[in-house]
GROMACS .gro file of C-alpha atoms in nm:
model
  422
    1UNK     CA    1  -0.604   2.378  -3.320
    2UNK     CA    2  -0.314   2.079  -3.319
    3UNK     CA    3  -0.344   1.798  -3.061
    4UNK     CA    4  -0.062   1.620  -2.930
    5UNK     CA    5  -0.024   1.407  -3.193
    6UNK     CA    6   0.139   1.696  -3.407
    7UNK     CA    7   0.410   1.682  -3.190
    8UNK     CA    8   0.572   1.302  -3.322
    9UNK     CA    9   0.641   1.552  -3.641
   10UNK     CA   10   0.750   1.823  -3.441
   11UNK     CA   11   1.010   1.633  -3.236
   12UNK     CA   12   1.201   1.575  -3.584
   13UNK     CA   13   1.176   1.946  -3.694
   14UNK     CA   14   1.326   2.081  -3.347
   15UNK     CA   15   1.622   1.830  -3.368
   16UNK     CA   16   1.712   2.077  -3.651
   17UNK     CA   17   1.714   2.379  -3.446
   18UNK     CA   18   2.063   2.539  -3.424
   19UNK     CA   19   2.167   2.702  -3.098
   20UNK     CA   20   2.247   3.024  -3.075
   21UNK     CA   21   2.585   3.098  -3.164
   22UNK     CA   22   2.633   3.404  -2.905
   23UNK     CA   23   2.486   3.241  -2.645
   24UNK     CA   24   2.716   2.935  -2.666
   25UNK     CA   25   3.031   3.160  -2.695
   26UNK     CA   26   2.977   3.358  -2.376
   27UNK     CA   27   2.949   3.083  -2.152
   28UNK     CA   28   3.321   2.992  -2.178
   29UNK     CA   29   3.397   3.320  -2.076
   30UNK     CA   30   3.266   3.339  -1.722
   31UNK     CA   31   3.503   3.043  -1.606
   32UNK     CA   32   3.783   3.231  -1.768
   33UNK     CA   33   3.748   3.482  -1.445
   34UNK     CA   34   3.760   3.190  -1.179
   35UNK     CA   35   4.064   3.103  -1.312
   36UNK     CA   36   4.228   3.442  -1.328
   37UNK     CA   37   4.159   3.504  -0.960
   38UNK     CA   38   4.415   3.268  -0.775
   39UNK     CA   39   4.679   3.376  -1.035
   40UNK     CA   40   4.718   3.732  -0.879
   41UNK     CA   41   5.125   3.782  -0.935
   42UNK     CA   42   5.056   3.709  -1.299
   43UNK     CA   43   4.908   3.992  -1.506
   44UNK     CA   44   4.911   3.843  -1.853
   45UNK     CA   45   4.644   3.609  -1.709
   46UNK     CA   46   4.399   3.877  -1.638
   47UNK     CA   47   4.498   4.034  -1.989
   48UNK     CA   48   4.413   3.706  -2.121
   49UNK     CA   49   4.074   3.652  -1.986
   50UNK     CA   50   3.999   4.008  -2.168
   51UNK     CA   51   3.921   3.916  -2.508
   52UNK     CA   52   3.676   3.660  -2.455
   53UNK     CA   53   3.456   3.942  -2.274
   54UNK     CA   54   3.503   4.139  -2.620
   55UNK     CA   55   3.338   3.886  -2.829
   56UNK     CA   56   3.026   3.972  -2.640
   57UNK     CA   57   2.915   4.293  -2.813
   58UNK     CA   58   2.891   4.078  -3.116
   59UNK     CA   59   2.558   4.177  -3.157
   60UNK     CA   60   2.270   4.009  -3.352
   61UNK     CA   61   2.313   4.083  -3.705
   62UNK     CA   62   1.948   4.205  -3.726
   63UNK     CA   63   1.867   4.512  -3.475
   64UNK     CA   64   1.507   4.502  -3.364
   65UNK     CA   65   1.264   4.802  -3.300
   66UNK     CA   66   1.149   4.667  -2.987
   67UNK     CA   67   1.324   4.571  -2.616
   68UNK     CA   68   1.404   4.228  -2.555
   69UNK     CA   69   1.146   4.066  -2.314
   70UNK     CA   70   1.427   3.894  -2.131
   71UNK     CA   71   1.509   4.121  -1.812
   72UNK     CA   72   1.736   3.846  -1.698
   73UNK     CA   73   1.560   3.805  -1.365
   74UNK     CA   74   1.367   3.492  -1.260
   75UNK     CA   75   1.009   3.490  -1.394
   76UNK     CA   76   0.690   3.300  -1.254
   77UNK     CA   77   0.351   3.196  -1.406
   78UNK     CA   78   0.034   3.327  -1.275
   79UNK     CA   79  -0.114   3.140  -0.998
   80UNK     CA   80  -0.416   2.915  -1.068
   81UNK     CA   81  -0.729   2.968  -0.886
   82UNK     CA   82  -0.751   2.828  -0.545
   83UNK     CA   83  -1.103   2.752  -0.570
   84UNK     CA   84  -1.137   2.394  -0.723
   85UNK     CA   85  -1.318   2.365  -1.059
   86UNK     CA   86  -1.630   2.162  -1.068
   87UNK     CA   87  -1.594   1.888  -1.345
   88UNK     CA   88  -1.864   1.990  -1.613
   89UNK     CA   89  -1.819   2.373  -1.538
   90UNK     CA   90  -1.513   2.405  -1.749
   91UNK     CA   91  -1.519   2.742  -1.939
   92UNK     CA   92  -1.337   2.582  -2.265
   93UNK     CA   93  -1.195   2.877  -2.499
   94UNK     CA   94  -1.076   2.798  -2.882
   95UNK     CA   95  -0.718   2.723  -2.876
   96UNK     CA   96  -0.648   3.004  -3.068
   97UNK     CA   97  -0.718   3.229  -2.802
   98UNK     CA   98  -0.396   3.097  -2.632
   99UNK     CA   99  -0.231   3.314  -2.871
  100UNK     CA  100  -0.302   3.644  -2.647
  101UNK     CA  101  -0.046   3.842  -2.485
  102UNK     CA  102   0.258   3.709  -2.679
  103UNK     CA  103   0.537   3.937  -2.700
  104UNK     CA  104   0.771   3.755  -2.899
  105UNK     CA  105   0.862   3.413  -3.069
  106UNK     CA  106   1.152   3.204  -3.164
  107UNK     CA  107   1.111   3.109  -3.551
  108UNK     CA  108   1.380   2.861  -3.704
  109UNK     CA  109   1.401   3.108  -4.000
  110UNK     CA  110   1.798   3.031  -4.007
  111UNK     CA  111   1.712   2.675  -4.068
  112UNK     CA  112   1.472   2.753  -4.341
  113UNK     CA  113   1.736   2.983  -4.534
  114UNK     CA  114   2.042   2.680  -4.454
  115UNK     CA  115   1.814   2.453  -4.576
  116UNK     CA  116   1.767   2.612  -4.938
  117UNK     CA  117   2.134   2.632  -4.997
  118UNK     CA  118   2.220   2.268  -5.066
  119UNK     CA  119   1.905   2.268  -5.320
  120UNK     CA  120   2.059   2.594  -5.483
  121UNK     CA  121   1.706   2.738  -5.422
  122UNK     CA  122   1.785   3.118  -5.395
  123UNK     CA  123   1.551   3.258  -5.124
  124UNK     CA  124   1.462   3.658  -5.123
  125UNK     CA  125   1.798   3.819  -4.992
  126UNK     CA  126   1.611   4.006  -4.673
  127UNK     CA  127   1.400   3.734  -4.603
  128UNK     CA  128   1.525   3.746  -4.200
  129UNK     CA  129   1.471   4.118  -4.209
  130UNK     CA  130   1.152   4.089  -4.378
  131UNK     CA  131   1.023   3.881  -4.105
  132UNK     CA  132   1.207   4.074  -3.812
  133UNK     CA  133   1.012   4.384  -3.931
  134UNK     CA  134   0.681   4.207  -3.940
  135UNK     CA  135   0.703   4.086  -3.609
  136UNK     CA  136   0.847   4.439  -3.462
  137UNK     CA  137   0.562   4.632  -3.681
  138UNK     CA  138   0.292   4.415  -3.486
  139UNK     CA  139   0.468   4.450  -3.135
  140UNK     CA  140   0.650   4.098  -3.143
  141UNK     CA  141   0.984   4.021  -3.118
  142UNK     CA  142   1.195   3.732  -3.276
  143UNK     CA  143   1.356   3.575  -3.012
  144UNK     CA  144   1.695   3.390  -2.995
  145UNK     CA  145   1.700   3.043  -2.865
  146UNK     CA  146   1.824   3.168  -2.532
  147UNK     CA  147   1.567   3.424  -2.512
  148UNK     CA  148   1.306   3.187  -2.607
  149UNK     CA  149   1.396   2.957  -2.279
  150UNK     CA  150   1.372   3.226  -2.051
  151UNK     CA  151   1.018   3.310  -2.197
  152UNK     CA  152   0.704   3.161  -2.022
  153UNK     CA  153   0.553   2.927  -2.244
  154UNK     CA  154   0.891   2.917  -2.447
  155UNK     CA  155   0.666   3.043  -2.776
  156UNK     CA  156   0.834   2.857  -3.062
  157UNK     CA  157   0.760   2.832  -3.418
  158UNK     CA  158   0.907   2.567  -3.656
  159UNK     CA  159   0.900   2.599  -4.020
  160UNK     CA  160   0.949   2.261  -4.217
  161UNK     CA  161   0.976   2.322  -4.582
  162UNK     CA  162   0.981   2.035  -4.880
  163UNK     CA  163   1.165   2.067  -5.171
  164UNK     CA  164   1.113   1.900  -5.544
  165UNK     CA  165   1.311   1.581  -5.571
  166UNK     CA  166   1.523   1.697  -5.848
  167UNK     CA  167   1.684   1.940  -5.664
  168UNK     CA  168   1.892   1.680  -5.458
  169UNK     CA  169   2.157   1.707  -5.350
  170UNK     CA  170   2.231   1.323  -5.454
  171UNK     CA  171   2.485   1.126  -5.312
  172UNK     CA  172   2.807   1.032  -5.516
  173UNK     CA  173   2.691   0.747  -5.784
  174UNK     CA  174   2.289   0.830  -5.731
  175UNK     CA  175   2.139   0.886  -6.014
  176UNK     CA  176   1.972   1.217  -6.092
  177UNK     CA  177   1.579   1.300  -6.122
  178UNK     CA  178   1.488   1.445  -6.391
  179UNK     CA  179   1.266   1.765  -6.365
  180UNK     CA  180   0.914   1.704  -6.485
  181UNK     CA  181   0.683   2.009  -6.452
  182UNK     CA  182   0.378   1.797  -6.479
  183UNK     CA  183   0.493   1.629  -6.144
  184UNK     CA  184   0.659   1.888  -5.909
  185UNK     CA  185   0.561   2.021  -5.582
  186UNK     CA  186   0.705   2.201  -5.305
  187UNK     CA  187   0.557   2.297  -4.979
  188UNK     CA  188   0.575   2.445  -4.590
  189UNK     CA  189   0.452   2.306  -4.314
  190UNK     CA  190   0.434   2.548  -3.946
  191UNK     CA  191   0.358   2.465  -3.620
  192UNK     CA  192   0.350   2.706  -3.305
  193UNK     CA  193   0.399   2.549  -2.980
  194UNK     CA  194   0.391   2.697  -2.625
  195UNK     CA  195   0.382   2.554  -2.275
  196UNK     CA  196   0.042   2.389  -2.132
  197UNK     CA  197  -0.082   2.200  -1.855
  198UNK     CA  198  -0.379   1.962  -1.864
  199UNK     CA  199  -0.687   2.011  -1.620
  200UNK     CA  200  -0.658   1.643  -1.495
  201UNK     CA  201  -0.293   1.676  -1.393
  202UNK     CA  202  -0.184   2.071  -1.337
  203UNK     CA  203   0.147   1.946  -1.232
  204UNK     CA  204   0.220   1.815  -1.565
  205UNK     CA  205   0.415   2.047  -1.808
  206UNK     CA  206   0.427   1.997  -2.205
  207UNK     CA  207   0.474   2.183  -2.526
  208UNK     CA  208   0.158   2.195  -2.743
  209UNK     CA  209   0.082   2.303  -3.058
  210UNK     CA  210  -0.195   2.565  -3.061
  211UNK     CA  211  -0.171   2.737  -3.402
  212UNK     CA  212  -0.013   2.573  -3.746
  213UNK     CA  213  -0.079   2.582  -4.133
  214UNK     CA  214   0.060   2.447  -4.446
  215UNK     CA  215   0.111   2.579  -4.825
  216UNK     CA  216   0.216   2.374  -5.119
  217UNK     CA  217   0.250   2.420  -5.507
  218UNK     CA  218   0.293   2.241  -5.817
  219UNK     CA  219   0.468   2.523  -5.991
  220UNK     CA  220   0.805   2.439  -5.966
  221UNK     CA  221   0.956   2.721  -6.215
  222UNK     CA  222   1.068   2.945  -5.912
  223UNK     CA  223   1.087   2.767  -5.573
  224UNK     CA  224   1.318   3.024  -5.415
  225UNK     CA  225   1.043   3.297  -5.471
  226UNK     CA  226   0.739   3.086  -5.402
  227UNK     CA  227   0.898   2.979  -5.071
  228UNK     CA  228   0.997   3.324  -4.960
  229UNK     CA  229   0.654   3.452  -5.039
  230UNK     CA  230   0.527   3.143  -4.817
  231UNK     CA  231   0.718   3.236  -4.526
  232UNK     CA  232   0.631   3.568  -4.506
  233UNK     CA  233   0.229   3.477  -4.569
  234UNK     CA  234   0.273   3.233  -4.252
  235UNK     CA  235   0.452   3.507  -4.043
  236UNK     CA  236   0.143   3.759  -4.161
  237UNK     CA  237  -0.129   3.501  -4.082
  238UNK     CA  238   0.043   3.424  -3.751
  239UNK     CA  239   0.025   3.811  -3.677
  240UNK     CA  240  -0.347   3.810  -3.758
  241UNK     CA  241  -0.411   3.516  -3.538
  242UNK     CA  242  -0.239   3.658  -3.282
  243UNK     CA  243  -0.435   3.970  -3.307
  244UNK     CA  244  -0.758   3.826  -3.303
  245UNK     CA  245  -0.647   3.626  -2.983
  246UNK     CA  246  -0.602   3.944  -2.786
  247UNK     CA  247  -0.940   4.086  -2.922
  248UNK     CA  248  -1.110   3.764  -2.850
  249UNK     CA  249  -0.967   3.760  -2.489
  250UNK     CA  250  -1.063   4.090  -2.425
  251UNK     CA  251  -1.427   4.005  -2.509
  252UNK     CA  252  -1.402   3.672  -2.292
  253UNK     CA  253  -1.269   3.896  -1.991
  254UNK     CA  254  -1.561   4.135  -2.042
  255UNK     CA  255  -1.831   3.868  -2.027
  256UNK     CA  256  -1.677   3.772  -1.741
  257UNK     CA  257  -1.720   4.096  -1.575
  258UNK     CA  258  -1.310   4.147  -1.581
  259UNK     CA  259  -1.107   4.400  -1.695
  260UNK     CA  260  -0.730   4.344  -1.868
  261UNK     CA  261  -0.473   4.422  -1.610
  262UNK     CA  262  -0.079   4.448  -1.667
  263UNK     CA  263   0.010   4.098  -1.535
  264UNK     CA  264  -0.258   3.944  -1.765
  265UNK     CA  265  -0.124   4.102  -2.077
  266UNK     CA  266   0.247   3.995  -1.939
  267UNK     CA  267   0.160   3.614  -1.916
  268UNK     CA  268  -0.002   3.388  -2.167
  269UNK     CA  269  -0.265   3.146  -2.044
  270UNK     CA  270  -0.068   2.848  -2.127
  271UNK     CA  271  -0.344   2.604  -1.967
  272UNK     CA  272  -0.659   2.777  -2.093
  273UNK     CA  273  -0.732   2.619  -2.453
  274UNK     CA  274  -0.615   2.293  -2.606
  275UNK     CA  275  -0.777   2.066  -2.324
  276UNK     CA  276  -1.112   2.172  -2.498
  277UNK     CA  277  -1.058   1.943  -2.781
  278UNK     CA  278  -0.876   1.686  -2.560
  279UNK     CA  279  -1.165   1.662  -2.271
  280UNK     CA  280  -1.445   1.659  -2.579
  281UNK     CA  281  -1.241   1.388  -2.737
  282UNK     CA  282  -1.144   1.167  -2.455
  283UNK     CA  283  -1.489   1.173  -2.289
  284UNK     CA  284  -1.748   1.183  -2.563
  285UNK     CA  285  -2.082   1.219  -2.479
  286UNK     CA  286  -2.267   0.844  -2.539
  287UNK     CA  287  -2.460   0.967  -2.857
  288UNK     CA  288  -2.118   1.060  -3.033
  289UNK     CA  289  -1.935   0.728  -2.900
  290UNK     CA  290  -2.208   0.523  -3.049
  291UNK     CA  291  -2.192   0.703  -3.393
  292UNK     CA  292  -2.138   0.453  -3.694
  293UNK     CA  293  -1.926   0.636  -3.979
  294UNK     CA  294  -2.069   0.580  -4.302
  295UNK     CA  295  -1.880   0.553  -4.624
  296UNK     CA  296  -1.874   0.807  -4.895
  297UNK     CA  297  -1.727   0.728  -5.236
  298UNK     CA  298  -1.956   0.952  -5.459
  299UNK     CA  299  -2.137   1.282  -5.419
  300UNK     CA  300  -2.475   1.100  -5.424
  301UNK     CA  301  -2.359   0.932  -5.086
  302UNK     CA  302  -2.360   1.264  -4.900
  303UNK     CA  303  -2.728   1.278  -4.917
  304UNK     CA  304  -2.724   1.074  -4.594
  305UNK     CA  305  -2.510   1.328  -4.399
  306UNK     CA  306  -2.682   1.482  -4.071
  307UNK     CA  307  -2.500   1.687  -3.818
  308UNK     CA  308  -2.389   1.416  -3.611
  309UNK     CA  309  -2.272   1.192  -3.919
  310UNK     CA  310  -1.935   1.023  -3.892
  311UNK     CA  311  -1.783   1.001  -4.213
  312UNK     CA  312  -1.523   0.785  -4.411
  313UNK     CA  313  -1.398   0.948  -4.748
  314UNK     CA  314  -1.277   0.643  -4.938
  315UNK     CA  315  -1.345   0.842  -5.265
  316UNK     CA  316  -1.004   0.933  -5.465
  317UNK     CA  317  -0.992   1.293  -5.300
  318UNK     CA  318  -0.615   1.321  -5.385
  319UNK     CA  319  -0.448   1.163  -5.680
  320UNK     CA  320  -0.182   0.914  -5.589
  321UNK     CA  321   0.135   1.108  -5.415
  322UNK     CA  322  -0.035   1.408  -5.442
  323UNK     CA  323  -0.180   1.657  -5.181
  324UNK     CA  324  -0.377   1.860  -5.500
  325UNK     CA  325  -0.756   1.786  -5.438
  326UNK     CA  326  -0.898   1.619  -5.724
  327UNK     CA  327  -1.141   1.856  -5.955
  328UNK     CA  328  -1.371   1.536  -6.024
  329UNK     CA  329  -1.396   1.468  -5.658
  330UNK     CA  330  -1.434   1.814  -5.501
  331UNK     CA  331  -1.798   1.797  -5.485
  332UNK     CA  332  -1.778   1.541  -5.239
  333UNK     CA  333  -1.582   1.791  -5.008
  334UNK     CA  334  -1.838   2.092  -5.104
  335UNK     CA  335  -2.124   1.910  -4.974
  336UNK     CA  336  -1.909   1.816  -4.675
  337UNK     CA  337  -1.865   2.166  -4.608
  338UNK     CA  338  -2.217   2.274  -4.663
  339UNK     CA  339  -2.307   1.991  -4.390
  340UNK     CA  340  -2.052   2.174  -4.151
  341UNK     CA  341  -2.181   2.539  -4.227
  342UNK     CA  342  -2.549   2.391  -4.171
  343UNK     CA  343  -2.428   2.248  -3.830
  344UNK     CA  344  -2.289   2.554  -3.642
  345UNK     CA  345  -2.364   2.406  -3.284
  346UNK     CA  346  -2.060   2.088  -3.362
  347UNK     CA  347  -1.745   2.109  -3.404
  348UNK     CA  348  -1.557   1.836  -3.645
  349UNK     CA  349  -1.199   1.645  -3.643
  350UNK     CA  350  -1.102   1.594  -3.988
  351UNK     CA  351  -0.815   1.327  -3.995
  352UNK     CA  352  -0.610   1.223  -4.312
  353UNK     CA  353  -0.442   0.867  -4.349
  354UNK     CA  354  -0.215   0.710  -4.592
  355UNK     CA  355  -0.140   0.353  -4.676
  356UNK     CA  356   0.193   0.161  -4.620
  357UNK     CA  357   0.336   0.198  -4.961
  358UNK     CA  358   0.612   0.461  -4.915
  359UNK     CA  359   0.847   0.521  -4.593
  360UNK     CA  360   0.699   0.680  -4.286
  361UNK     CA  361   0.872   1.013  -4.328
  362UNK     CA  362   0.703   1.034  -4.665
  363UNK     CA  363   0.369   0.923  -4.560
  364UNK     CA  364   0.394   1.180  -4.247
  365UNK     CA  365   0.446   1.487  -4.490
  366UNK     CA  366   0.213   1.388  -4.757
  367UNK     CA  367  -0.060   1.341  -4.479
  368UNK     CA  368   0.014   1.656  -4.346
  369UNK     CA  369   0.009   1.844  -4.669
  370UNK     CA  370  -0.339   1.671  -4.762
  371UNK     CA  371  -0.467   1.811  -4.417
  372UNK     CA  372  -0.360   2.141  -4.493
  373UNK     CA  373  -0.533   2.111  -4.832
  374UNK     CA  374  -0.848   1.996  -4.675
  375UNK     CA  375  -0.836   2.277  -4.403
  376UNK     CA  376  -0.764   2.553  -4.683
  377UNK     CA  377  -1.072   2.413  -4.900
  378UNK     CA  378  -1.314   2.447  -4.630
  379UNK     CA  379  -1.225   2.771  -4.494
  380UNK     CA  380  -1.258   2.888  -4.882
  381UNK     CA  381  -1.590   2.740  -4.885
  382UNK     CA  382  -1.700   2.954  -4.583
  383UNK     CA  383  -1.655   2.699  -4.275
  384UNK     CA  384  -1.531   2.874  -3.961
  385UNK     CA  385  -1.166   2.763  -3.870
  386UNK     CA  386  -1.258   2.718  -3.535
  387UNK     CA  387  -1.508   2.476  -3.623
  388UNK     CA  388  -1.285   2.148  -3.712
  389UNK     CA  389  -0.954   2.030  -3.571
  390UNK     CA  390  -0.710   1.894  -3.810
  391UNK     CA  391  -0.492   1.586  -3.745
  392UNK     CA  392  -0.288   1.348  -3.997
  393UNK     CA  393  -0.161   1.022  -3.901
  394UNK     CA  394   0.050   0.901  -4.241
  395UNK     CA  395   0.029   0.491  -4.206
  396UNK     CA  396   0.043   0.522  -3.809
  397UNK     CA  397  -0.363   0.404  -3.778
  398UNK     CA  398  -0.402   0.162  -4.060
  399UNK     CA  399  -0.782   0.002  -4.042
  400UNK     CA  400  -0.650  -0.290  -4.232
  401UNK     CA  401  -0.322  -0.480  -4.131
  402UNK     CA  402  -0.159  -0.641  -4.468
  403UNK     CA  403   0.045  -0.571  -4.787
  404UNK     CA  404  -0.254  -0.611  -5.029
  405UNK     CA  405  -0.420  -0.381  -5.247
  406UNK     CA  406  -0.736  -0.395  -5.040
  407UNK     CA  407  -0.568  -0.314  -4.697
  408UNK     CA  408  -0.412  -0.018  -4.888
  409UNK     CA  409  -0.744   0.092  -5.016
  410UNK     CA  410  -0.898   0.090  -4.668
  411UNK     CA  411  -0.607   0.257  -4.506
  412UNK     CA  412  -0.592   0.536  -4.769
  413UNK     CA  413  -0.877   0.770  -4.613
  414UNK     CA  414  -0.967   1.083  -4.470
  415UNK     CA  415  -1.235   1.055  -4.132
  416UNK     CA  416  -1.454   1.348  -4.032
  417UNK     CA  417  -1.591   1.285  -3.675
  418UNK     CA  418  -1.848   1.479  -3.521
  419UNK     CA  419  -1.767   1.654  -3.174
  420UNK     CA  420  -2.101   1.773  -3.012
  421UNK     CA  421  -2.038   2.065  -2.768
  422UNK     CA  422  -2.163   1.997  -2.374
   0.00000   0.00000   0.00000
């Protein structure tokens, strides 16, 4: 349930993506044929062109149990209805349902494995094979970069691991950071994006995050073992979300009096889900826009909560530089969770913000990890994940400008905003 704001972080992640070697090496072999044609008298020219083709059968290191979804022929998206849709008559569905019909996904698992090497972090030896097996067992395929580009919606999962600072690497002359088990953390943030359009402008295409999650640990005794399990758990959770989306989509079709067709199974509904949240936020109802947030610093302040109450959490929910929820303040979030469960007719937008005392990248990652920690807490307390939407802003949206203790305290916050359904 992530919006366009997530793309800020994704852009940095995507720049890490490595191109598919087989795809790049295959391209130069084609011009060799063109050069060979005019040189008919010279037989060696043709002989020299052949070795370029011999490299092509260098198949992927891991063979998959199901066929590629790329046919080699141009594919086209399903045509939208020709009947104009009246504003306020939209049939919005949760963004998670957009996972239905997927046949494969590109995952930057090679980047994850590569990022661990300079840190001397030893991952599970068959980690990539284990990811492929999980996907294959679920009827999905791990797409190469080239295959992903030719797949409708370009389904792409980006994993962004973070390692303890003491693992380095360190530049020459740079002082080393000593390992401190009392102050050590590792984590991984994952986001899935695919092609989408907006109702306001169906001609505009963009990549939208429609699923994501994260995990972190403060036990750094075996970072490689923990990260390997976290990667596989993420893949398992994604598969479970996709299977739920298939089920929810069938139920939606049944309510519409329709049946699932072969064409429907092949094509992802890339324009169906995320505008739900954007539409609700861009054009809120008058009573929502007028809602004034209340400040919560202690558990007693939660007595003021109602379904339509906007909240500013200024309590020290997280210790400084930490993404672990403070045990002393967790009772406040518990009351917030109870309030959400008592208001199933509402959805809530949960935002995490940091102050300006560290660099942009650090604040962005810390804010994301804190958002994930809140998500995990709310779900553990029984709040349906579809009832809230997570956003993290780092230091990008300060309430108060300035580098004073007062400004930092005002900007270091969690905001929870009610979004009333139509």
